[in-house]
Amino acid sequence: MRCDTIWQNARLCTLAPHMPGLGVVDDGVIAADEGRIVFAGAASSAPAFEATRTIDCAGRWITPGLIDCHTHLVHGGNRAGEFEMKLAGASYEDIARAGGGIRSTMRATRASSEADLVASALPRLDALIAEGATTVEIKSGYGLSPESEARLLRAARALGRERPVTIRTTFLGAHAVPPEFDGDADGYIDLVCDRMLPAVATAGLADAVDGFCEGIAFSPAQIERVFARARELGLPVKLHAEQLSNLGGAALAARHGALSADHLEQLDADGIAAMKQAGTVAVLLPGAFYFLRETHLPPIDQLRAAGVPIAIATDCNPGTSPLTSLLLTMNMAATLFRLTVEECLTAVTRNAARALGLGHETGTLEPGHWCDLAIWDVESPAELVYRMGFNPLHARIWRGK
């Protein structure tokens, strides 16, 4: 059998769902052709290959390329000044009165060109890539007008042309009420549903639609309108839900067959049951939990007991999680949420792929999937979760290259 490349003398974490645990294979081999895996398994069961290139991995571990399934990577400016104000004792209200918060990022974003947005986002993307990320989701939500939201999504798409990485874009127009709609959240939702969503769908700028269901953002009834319109346009949905309060957002998302519900610190039993029935992934965001000094943990044990798949992500954003490390995210998930090593690695590979609707083509080492690999200089997979501020990536492969 002919193929482009063989990686041999490797230890594999295949994450294949039909295998127990991490799907470990000792003395493993991966063969790829035209960017797709054609074999991943033990050397003893590998067919005879004629390969253009053979790489000796010298016993290193190979996992699927890492997947960051929830980021706000593209935006204008930063909020370091607000962080300094918080450390000095300023409240959220103090910062808002001083012109801070999401509207500060909105103003900086609206003032940025597409080229500016790409240039400022590239270092953040590069940090993720340097730690083995091969797929990154990027949300809009900091423009909050038809023109600036489209510009954010175009900039996100452009990042995928600048770097060898898979970019998935999510329209998050229902992130906050912009100042021109103060006191008229329903009017802004009219704009989202009647103009913004159809324009984004027609231009092919979004792979999914998100919203923020929270007392400081939008009500379940308002999100319901956004989701109904998204589904009419053929776009899957996901939701920021149950972060600060329980408004039943996770159950609402599940009723619309959502790919994921994210944050979930305040998630209840009804929401868990609805997510289980719908196959909705629970995306936990330990960076925001840490940065906001939250104390109310997501219901990890109940999610486990129900068999709801758990993913984790950086939630990279300028206000509540300025984090660009999936390795540190795994350590935070283990330390703060008590996820196991197996759960953490599954959460940034197989389950993260599922949260993006990509479980059929990435997130595991299986024939037919994209050959997205991370090759690590570690003695055991536990090191990827255990260490902080240490990057043991030896090589990163995206679509076979």
Tab-separated table of C-alpha atoms in Angstrom:
chain	number	residue	atom	x	y	z
A	1	MET	CA	0.000	0.000	0.000
A	2	ARG	CA	1.346	3.410	-0.946
A	3	CYS	CA	1.189	6.444	1.361
A	4	ASP	CA	2.830	9.814	1.798
A	5	THR	CA	4.230	9.506	5.309
A	6	ILE	CA	4.680	6.946	8.071
A	7	TRP	CA	5.388	7.816	11.698
A	8	GLN	CA	6.767	4.744	13.446
A	9	ASN	CA	8.313	3.748	16.770
A	10	ALA	CA	5.718	5.869	18.562
A	11	ARG	CA	3.354	5.479	21.483
A	12	LEU	CA	-0.155	6.515	20.524
A	13	CYS	CA	-3.080	8.017	22.395
A	14	THR	CA	-5.612	7.362	19.662
A	15	LEU	CA	-8.642	8.583	21.677
A	16	ALA	CA	-10.647	6.208	19.458
A	17	PRO	CA	-14.095	5.741	21.038
A	18	HIS	CA	-14.069	1.974	20.512
A	19	MET	CA	-10.910	1.649	22.657
A	20	PRO	CA	-10.728	1.942	26.456
A	21	GLY	CA	-9.302	5.014	28.147
A	22	LEU	CA	-6.987	7.065	25.965
A	23	GLY	CA	-6.778	4.309	23.377
A	24	VAL	CA	-3.077	3.707	24.085
A	25	VAL	CA	-1.064	1.756	21.544
A	26	ASP	CA	2.562	0.878	22.306
A	27	ASP	CA	4.984	0.519	19.387
A	28	GLY	CA	2.476	2.380	17.273
A	29	VAL	CA	2.439	3.394	13.626
A	30	ILE	CA	0.517	6.126	11.833
A	31	ALA	CA	0.342	6.226	8.041
A	32	ALA	CA	-1.141	9.138	6.111
A	33	ASP	CA	-1.921	9.802	2.476
A	34	GLU	CA	-3.145	13.083	0.977
A	35	GLY	CA	-3.613	14.548	4.437
A	36	ARG	CA	-5.770	11.723	5.823
A	37	ILE	CA	-4.898	8.904	8.204
A	38	VAL	CA	-4.965	5.529	6.481
A	39	PHE	CA	-3.689	3.500	9.444
A	40	ALA	CA	-3.206	4.123	13.177
A	41	GLY	CA	-2.368	1.183	15.369
A	42	ALA	CA	0.207	-1.352	16.442
A	43	ALA	CA	3.190	-2.013	14.191
A	44	SER	CA	2.431	-5.728	14.400
A	45	SER	CA	-0.912	-5.230	12.653
A	46	ALA	CA	0.174	-2.589	10.124
A	47	PRO	CA	0.020	-3.513	6.427
A	48	ALA	CA	3.123	-3.248	4.285
A	49	PHE	CA	3.464	0.371	3.181
A	50	GLU	CA	5.509	2.015	0.466
A	51	ALA	CA	5.989	5.469	1.912
A	52	THR	CA	7.511	8.591	0.417
A	53	ARG	CA	8.755	9.543	3.875
A	54	THR	CA	9.276	7.542	7.074
A	55	ILE	CA	9.788	9.279	10.414
A	56	ASP	CA	11.210	7.549	13.486
A	57	CYS	CA	9.511	9.018	16.549
A	58	ALA	CA	12.052	7.491	18.955
A	59	GLY	CA	9.362	6.327	21.364
A	60	ARG	CA	7.634	9.694	21.660
A	61	TRP	CA	3.913	10.008	22.370
A	62	ILE	CA	1.482	11.061	19.651
A	63	THR	CA	-1.961	12.458	20.391
A	64	PRO	CA	-4.496	13.999	18.043
A	65	GLY	CA	-3.794	17.669	17.410
A	66	LEU	CA	-5.347	19.745	20.175
A	67	ILE	CA	-8.645	21.570	19.586
A	68	ASP	CA	-9.656	24.864	21.212
A	69	CYS	CA	-13.431	24.792	20.802
A	70	HIS	CA	-14.342	28.134	22.441
A	71	THR	CA	-12.375	31.347	21.842
A	72	HIS	CA	-12.964	35.041	21.205
A	73	LEU	CA	-9.535	35.292	19.621
A	74	VAL	CA	-10.247	38.228	17.283
A	75	HIS	CA	-10.890	41.609	18.855
A	76	GLY	CA	-9.516	45.119	19.096
A	77	GLY	CA	-7.466	46.367	22.047
A	78	ASN	CA	-7.126	44.733	25.463
A	79	ARG	CA	-8.417	45.251	28.986
A	80	ALA	CA	-5.179	45.188	30.992
A	81	GLY	CA	-6.046	48.585	32.436
A	82	GLU	CA	-9.320	47.239	33.800
A	83	PHE	CA	-7.462	44.303	35.321
A	84	GLU	CA	-5.222	46.786	37.119
A	85	MET	CA	-8.296	48.679	38.335
A	86	LYS	CA	-9.798	45.473	39.714
A	87	LEU	CA	-6.598	44.701	41.588
A	88	ALA	CA	-6.859	48.167	43.144
A	89	GLY	CA	-10.378	47.401	44.354
A	90	ALA	CA	-12.618	48.764	41.586
A	91	SER	CA	-15.958	46.987	41.141
A	92	TYR	CA	-17.545	45.913	37.867
A	93	GLU	CA	-19.864	48.915	38.163
A	94	ASP	CA	-16.921	51.269	38.711
A	95	ILE	CA	-15.251	49.981	35.573
A	96	ALA	CA	-18.454	50.208	33.546
A	97	ARG	CA	-19.004	53.812	34.640
A	98	ALA	CA	-15.449	54.577	33.525
A	99	GLY	CA	-16.316	53.297	30.051
A	100	GLY	CA	-14.862	49.827	30.491
A	101	GLY	CA	-16.196	46.334	30.068
A	102	ILE	CA	-17.354	44.788	26.823
A	103	ARG	CA	-18.149	48.201	25.361
A	104	SER	CA	-14.489	49.148	25.672
A	105	THR	CA	-13.581	46.164	23.498
A	106	MET	CA	-16.471	46.996	21.172
A	107	ARG	CA	-15.143	50.516	20.598
A	108	ALA	CA	-11.620	49.251	19.914
A	109	THR	CA	-12.957	46.553	17.601
A	110	ARG	CA	-15.178	48.895	15.611
A	111	ALA	CA	-12.177	51.197	15.138
A	112	SER	CA	-9.991	48.356	13.806
A	113	SER	CA	-9.649	47.391	10.156
A	114	GLU	CA	-9.775	43.769	9.062
A	115	ALA	CA	-5.995	43.862	8.620
A	116	ASP	CA	-5.595	45.289	12.143
A	117	LEU	CA	-7.753	42.522	13.595
A	118	VAL	CA	-5.784	39.814	11.794
A	119	ALA	CA	-2.446	41.276	12.865
A	120	SER	CA	-3.440	41.551	16.528
A	121	ALA	CA	-4.925	38.041	16.619
A	122	LEU	CA	-1.984	36.251	14.974
A	123	PRO	CA	0.241	36.214	18.104
A	124	ARG	CA	-2.619	34.696	20.102
A	125	LEU	CA	-3.206	32.078	17.423
A	126	ASP	CA	0.514	31.381	17.199
A	127	ALA	CA	0.637	30.709	20.941
A	128	LEU	CA	-2.063	28.043	20.564
A	129	ILE	CA	-0.381	26.517	17.510
A	130	ALA	CA	2.954	26.358	19.348
A	131	GLU	CA	1.338	24.036	21.894
A	132	GLY	CA	-0.067	21.624	19.342
A	133	ALA	CA	-3.433	23.154	18.437
A	134	THR	CA	-4.581	22.176	14.946
A	135	THR	CA	-8.214	23.369	15.150
A	136	VAL	CA	-9.438	26.627	16.714
A	137	GLU	CA	-12.958	28.019	16.995
A	138	ILE	CA	-13.268	31.827	16.844
A	139	LYS	CA	-16.403	33.790	17.776
A	140	SER	CA	-17.469	37.265	16.753
A	141	GLY	CA	-19.405	39.329	19.314
A	142	TYR	CA	-17.250	42.398	19.887
A	143	GLY	CA	-18.539	44.460	16.964
A	144	LEU	CA	-22.291	44.347	17.663
A	145	SER	CA	-23.211	45.975	14.349
A	146	PRO	CA	-23.763	44.382	10.935
A	147	GLU	CA	-20.560	45.785	9.435
A	148	SER	CA	-18.218	45.125	12.364
A	149	GLU	CA	-19.535	41.619	13.080
A	150	ALA	CA	-18.961	40.641	9.445
A	151	ARG	CA	-15.487	42.180	9.619
A	152	LEU	CA	-14.661	40.066	12.686
A	153	LEU	CA	-15.751	36.887	10.928
A	154	ARG	CA	-13.786	37.753	7.787
A	155	ALA	CA	-10.707	38.366	9.923
A	156	ALA	CA	-11.184	34.999	11.616
A	157	ARG	CA	-11.464	33.274	8.241
A	158	ALA	CA	-8.324	35.097	7.085
A	159	LEU	CA	-6.340	33.620	9.986
A	160	GLY	CA	-6.893	30.188	8.459
A	161	ARG	CA	-5.186	31.411	5.294
A	162	GLU	CA	-2.279	32.896	7.236
A	163	ARG	CA	-1.467	29.774	9.240
A	164	PRO	CA	-1.722	25.979	8.760
A	165	VAL	CA	-4.683	25.496	11.092
A	166	THR	CA	-8.381	24.701	10.810
A	167	ILE	CA	-10.508	27.691	11.800
A	168	ARG	CA	-14.199	27.359	12.663
A	169	THR	CA	-16.125	30.619	12.929
A	170	THR	CA	-19.132	31.289	15.149
A	171	PHE	CA	-21.474	34.275	14.863
A	172	LEU	CA	-22.054	35.723	18.346
A	173	GLY	CA	-24.062	38.822	17.507
A	174	ALA	CA	-26.239	38.190	20.591
A	175	HIS	CA	-23.329	38.814	22.964
A	176	ALA	CA	-24.348	42.147	24.482
A	177	VAL	CA	-26.634	45.098	23.761
A	178	PRO	CA	-24.692	47.848	21.966
A	179	PRO	CA	-25.053	51.445	23.195
A	180	GLU	CA	-27.222	52.512	20.259
A	181	PHE	CA	-29.853	50.038	21.506
A	182	ASP	CA	-29.715	50.926	25.216
A	183	GLY	CA	-33.069	50.013	26.755
A	184	ASP	CA	-34.170	48.153	23.624
A	185	ALA	CA	-32.671	44.666	23.700
A	186	ASP	CA	-35.606	43.334	21.668
A	187	GLY	CA	-34.873	45.883	18.970
A	188	TYR	CA	-31.283	44.709	18.797
A	189	ILE	CA	-32.438	41.080	18.536
A	190	ASP	CA	-34.629	42.208	15.627
A	191	LEU	CA	-31.470	43.478	13.927
A	192	VAL	CA	-29.613	40.238	14.646
A	193	CYS	CA	-32.420	38.074	13.269
A	194	ASP	CA	-33.583	40.214	10.349
A	195	ARG	CA	-30.296	41.578	8.977
A	196	MET	CA	-27.170	40.209	10.588
A	197	LEU	CA	-27.883	36.481	10.562
A	198	PRO	CA	-29.143	36.328	6.959
A	199	ALA	CA	-26.157	38.383	5.759
A	200	VAL	CA	-23.672	36.167	7.595
A	201	ALA	CA	-25.327	33.005	6.275
A	202	THR	CA	-25.473	34.278	2.679
A	203	ALA	CA	-21.801	35.249	2.788
A	204	GLY	CA	-20.818	31.871	4.267
A	205	LEU	CA	-18.973	33.553	7.133
A	206	ALA	CA	-20.161	31.384	10.041
A	207	ASP	CA	-20.106	27.676	10.826
A	208	ALA	CA	-22.404	28.099	13.856
A	209	VAL	CA	-24.398	30.648	15.875
A	210	ASP	CA	-23.892	31.416	19.574
A	211	GLY	CA	-25.569	33.643	22.159
A	212	PHE	CA	-25.146	34.802	25.747
A	213	CYS	CA	-28.156	33.808	27.867
A	214	GLU	CA	-27.729	35.718	31.119
A	215	GLY	CA	-29.325	38.474	33.153
A	216	ILE	CA	-26.645	40.926	31.988
A	217	ALA	CA	-27.126	39.869	28.355
A	218	PHE	CA	-30.214	38.245	26.767
A	219	SER	CA	-33.259	36.389	28.055
A	220	PRO	CA	-34.193	32.847	27.046
A	221	ALA	CA	-37.044	34.238	24.919
A	222	GLN	CA	-34.624	36.491	23.033
A	223	ILE	CA	-32.130	33.658	22.505
A	224	GLU	CA	-34.990	31.432	21.336
A	225	ARG	CA	-35.632	33.905	18.515
A	226	VAL	CA	-31.963	33.887	17.487
A	227	PHE	CA	-31.817	30.099	17.505
A	228	ALA	CA	-35.020	29.701	15.528
A	229	ARG	CA	-33.662	32.049	12.852
A	230	ALA	CA	-30.302	30.276	12.812
A	231	ARG	CA	-31.960	26.920	12.281
A	232	GLU	CA	-34.096	28.358	9.463
A	233	LEU	CA	-30.834	29.385	7.804
A	234	GLY	CA	-29.291	25.941	8.297
A	235	LEU	CA	-26.754	26.958	10.941
A	236	PRO	CA	-26.128	24.847	14.069
A	237	VAL	CA	-26.220	26.564	17.454
A	238	LYS	CA	-24.367	26.675	20.759
A	239	LEU	CA	-24.800	28.824	23.858
A	240	HIS	CA	-23.045	30.631	26.709
A	241	ALA	CA	-25.295	29.287	29.448
A	242	GLU	CA	-25.624	29.092	33.217
A	243	GLN	CA	-22.394	30.977	33.954
A	244	LEU	CA	-23.644	33.482	36.538
A	245	SER	CA	-27.237	32.312	37.071
A	246	ASN	CA	-29.553	29.533	35.953
A	247	LEU	CA	-31.995	30.760	33.318
A	248	GLY	CA	-32.526	27.344	31.742
A	249	GLY	CA	-30.213	28.187	28.860
A	250	ALA	CA	-28.682	24.724	28.605
A	251	ALA	CA	-32.102	23.092	28.269
A	252	LEU	CA	-33.066	25.733	25.693
A	253	ALA	CA	-29.903	24.992	23.720
A	254	ALA	CA	-30.570	21.267	23.904
A	255	ARG	CA	-34.102	21.725	22.547
A	256	HIS	CA	-32.503	23.234	19.452
A	257	GLY	CA	-30.021	20.346	19.136
A	258	ALA	CA	-27.103	22.557	20.164
A	259	LEU	CA	-23.582	21.361	19.524
A	260	SER	CA	-22.562	22.626	22.956
A	261	ALA	CA	-23.543	24.596	26.014
A	262	ASP	CA	-20.612	26.456	27.560
A	263	HIS	CA	-19.558	27.675	31.055
A	264	LEU	CA	-22.323	25.863	33.035
A	265	GLU	CA	-21.297	26.728	36.598
A	266	GLN	CA	-24.983	27.063	37.563
A	267	LEU	CA	-26.264	24.090	35.532
A	268	ASP	CA	-29.057	22.045	37.162
A	269	ALA	CA	-30.359	18.496	36.812
A	270	ASP	CA	-32.977	19.438	34.191
A	271	GLY	CA	-30.316	21.040	32.032
A	272	ILE	CA	-28.061	18.010	32.358
A	273	ALA	CA	-30.873	15.647	31.364
A	274	ALA	CA	-31.755	17.777	28.345
A	275	MET	CA	-28.115	17.925	27.218
A	276	LYS	CA	-27.758	14.168	27.587
A	277	GLN	CA	-30.856	13.519	25.492
A	278	ALA	CA	-29.775	15.947	22.761
A	279	GLY	CA	-26.120	14.861	22.689
A	280	THR	CA	-25.035	18.416	23.547
A	281	VAL	CA	-21.420	18.730	24.726
A	282	ALA	CA	-20.651	20.488	28.009
A	283	VAL	CA	-17.783	22.927	27.365
A	284	LEU	CA	-16.131	23.991	30.621
A	285	LEU	CA	-13.965	27.108	30.754
A	286	PRO	CA	-11.583	27.003	33.727
A	287	GLY	CA	-9.677	30.103	32.598
A	288	ALA	CA	-12.723	32.332	33.119
A	289	PHE	CA	-13.520	30.538	36.396
A	290	TYR	CA	-9.988	31.302	37.600
A	291	PHE	CA	-9.764	34.858	36.291
A	292	LEU	CA	-13.132	35.857	37.792
A	293	ARG	CA	-12.297	34.119	41.088
A	294	GLU	CA	-15.487	32.069	40.883
A	295	THR	CA	-16.250	29.586	43.642
A	296	HIS	CA	-19.371	27.790	42.360
A	297	LEU	CA	-18.086	24.734	40.518
A	298	PRO	CA	-19.820	23.229	37.486
A	299	PRO	CA	-21.643	19.996	38.406
A	300	ILE	CA	-18.838	17.697	37.238
A	301	ASP	CA	-19.989	14.556	39.063
A	302	GLN	CA	-23.525	14.899	37.744
A	303	LEU	CA	-22.291	15.429	34.178
A	304	ARG	CA	-20.134	12.310	34.519
A	305	ALA	CA	-22.991	10.267	35.946
A	306	ALA	CA	-25.269	11.310	33.091
A	307	GLY	CA	-22.642	10.533	30.463
A	308	VAL	CA	-22.635	14.066	29.043
A	309	PRO	CA	-19.407	14.522	27.052
A	310	ILE	CA	-17.129	17.174	28.586
A	311	ALA	CA	-14.850	19.452	26.582
A	312	ILE	CA	-12.636	22.258	27.859
A	313	ALA	CA	-11.363	25.372	26.084
A	314	THR	CA	-9.361	28.525	26.744
A	315	ASP	CA	-12.261	30.980	26.272
A	316	CYS	CA	-9.497	33.333	25.109
A	317	ASN	CA	-10.986	36.829	25.422
A	318	PRO	CA	-9.787	40.255	26.583
A	319	GLY	CA	-12.082	40.645	29.577
A	320	THR	CA	-12.460	37.416	31.542
A	321	SER	CA	-9.976	34.852	30.194
A	322	PRO	CA	-6.888	36.284	28.441
A	323	LEU	CA	-5.562	32.737	28.099
A	324	THR	CA	-3.780	31.277	25.071
A	325	SER	CA	-2.581	27.918	26.413
A	326	LEU	CA	-4.538	24.674	26.136
A	327	LEU	CA	-1.860	22.969	28.221
A	328	LEU	CA	-2.480	25.369	31.109
A	329	THR	CA	-6.226	25.010	30.516
A	330	MET	CA	-5.884	21.269	31.108
A	331	ASN	CA	-3.957	21.855	34.323
A	332	MET	CA	-6.618	24.321	35.492
A	333	ALA	CA	-9.390	21.850	34.674
A	334	ALA	CA	-7.631	19.149	36.665
A	335	THR	CA	-6.767	21.410	39.609
A	336	LEU	CA	-9.937	23.512	39.850
A	337	PHE	CA	-12.542	21.078	38.521
A	338	ARG	CA	-10.823	17.789	39.467
A	339	LEU	CA	-10.971	16.349	35.970
A	340	THR	CA	-8.757	13.302	35.462
A	341	VAL	CA	-5.863	13.146	33.003
A	342	GLU	CA	-8.010	11.024	30.686
A	343	GLU	CA	-10.891	13.491	30.916
A	344	CYS	CA	-8.617	16.483	30.224
A	345	LEU	CA	-7.024	14.954	27.130
A	346	THR	CA	-10.366	13.751	25.824
A	347	ALA	CA	-11.741	17.245	26.472
A	348	VAL	CA	-9.251	18.970	24.129
A	349	THR	CA	-9.425	16.336	21.382
A	350	ARG	CA	-12.383	14.014	20.774
A	351	ASN	CA	-15.010	15.919	22.762
A	352	ALA	CA	-13.780	19.310	21.559
A	353	ALA	CA	-14.159	18.082	17.973
A	354	ARG	CA	-17.702	16.970	18.761
A	355	ALA	CA	-18.476	20.406	20.240
A	356	LEU	CA	-17.639	21.886	16.819
A	357	GLY	CA	-19.535	19.291	14.806
A	358	LEU	CA	-16.217	17.852	13.570
A	359	GLY	CA	-16.155	14.517	15.354
A	360	HIS	CA	-16.370	12.701	12.030
A	361	GLU	CA	-13.067	14.084	10.753
A	362	THR	CA	-10.745	15.101	13.587
A	363	GLY	CA	-10.093	14.697	17.308
A	364	THR	CA	-9.010	11.035	17.177
A	365	LEU	CA	-6.336	8.977	15.445
A	366	GLU	CA	-8.506	6.865	13.155
A	367	PRO	CA	-8.466	5.991	9.448
A	368	GLY	CA	-10.332	8.543	7.372
A	369	HIS	CA	-9.734	11.414	9.780
A	370	TRP	CA	-7.472	14.349	8.994
A	371	CYS	CA	-3.873	13.620	9.908
A	372	ASP	CA	-3.705	16.255	12.654
A	373	LEU	CA	-1.081	15.171	15.176
A	374	ALA	CA	0.798	16.474	18.193
A	375	ILE	CA	4.070	14.659	18.955
A	376	TRP	CA	5.315	15.094	22.518
A	377	ASP	CA	8.598	14.729	24.400
A	378	VAL	CA	7.040	13.258	27.552
A	379	GLU	CA	7.362	10.021	29.481
A	380	SER	CA	3.593	9.712	29.993
A	381	PRO	CA	0.453	11.576	28.879
A	382	ALA	CA	-0.042	12.753	32.466
A	383	GLU	CA	2.824	15.225	31.967
A	384	LEU	CA	0.687	17.191	29.505
A	385	VAL	CA	-1.749	17.951	32.321
A	386	TYR	CA	0.703	18.044	35.245
A	387	ARG	CA	3.158	20.717	34.141
A	388	MET	CA	2.566	24.480	34.188
A	389	GLY	CA	4.395	26.899	31.896
A	390	PHE	CA	6.256	24.098	30.128
A	391	ASN	CA	5.754	23.124	26.494
A	392	PRO	CA	6.971	19.614	25.577
A	393	LEU	CA	5.725	19.715	21.964
A	394	HIS	CA	8.234	18.040	19.631
A	395	ALA	CA	6.323	18.424	16.376
A	396	ARG	CA	2.890	19.429	15.132
A	397	ILE	CA	1.319	17.937	12.011
A	398	TRP	CA	-1.633	19.553	10.260
A	399	ARG	CA	-3.317	17.549	7.527
A	400	GLY	CA	-0.275	15.369	7.085
A	401	LYS	CA	2.298	18.180	6.899
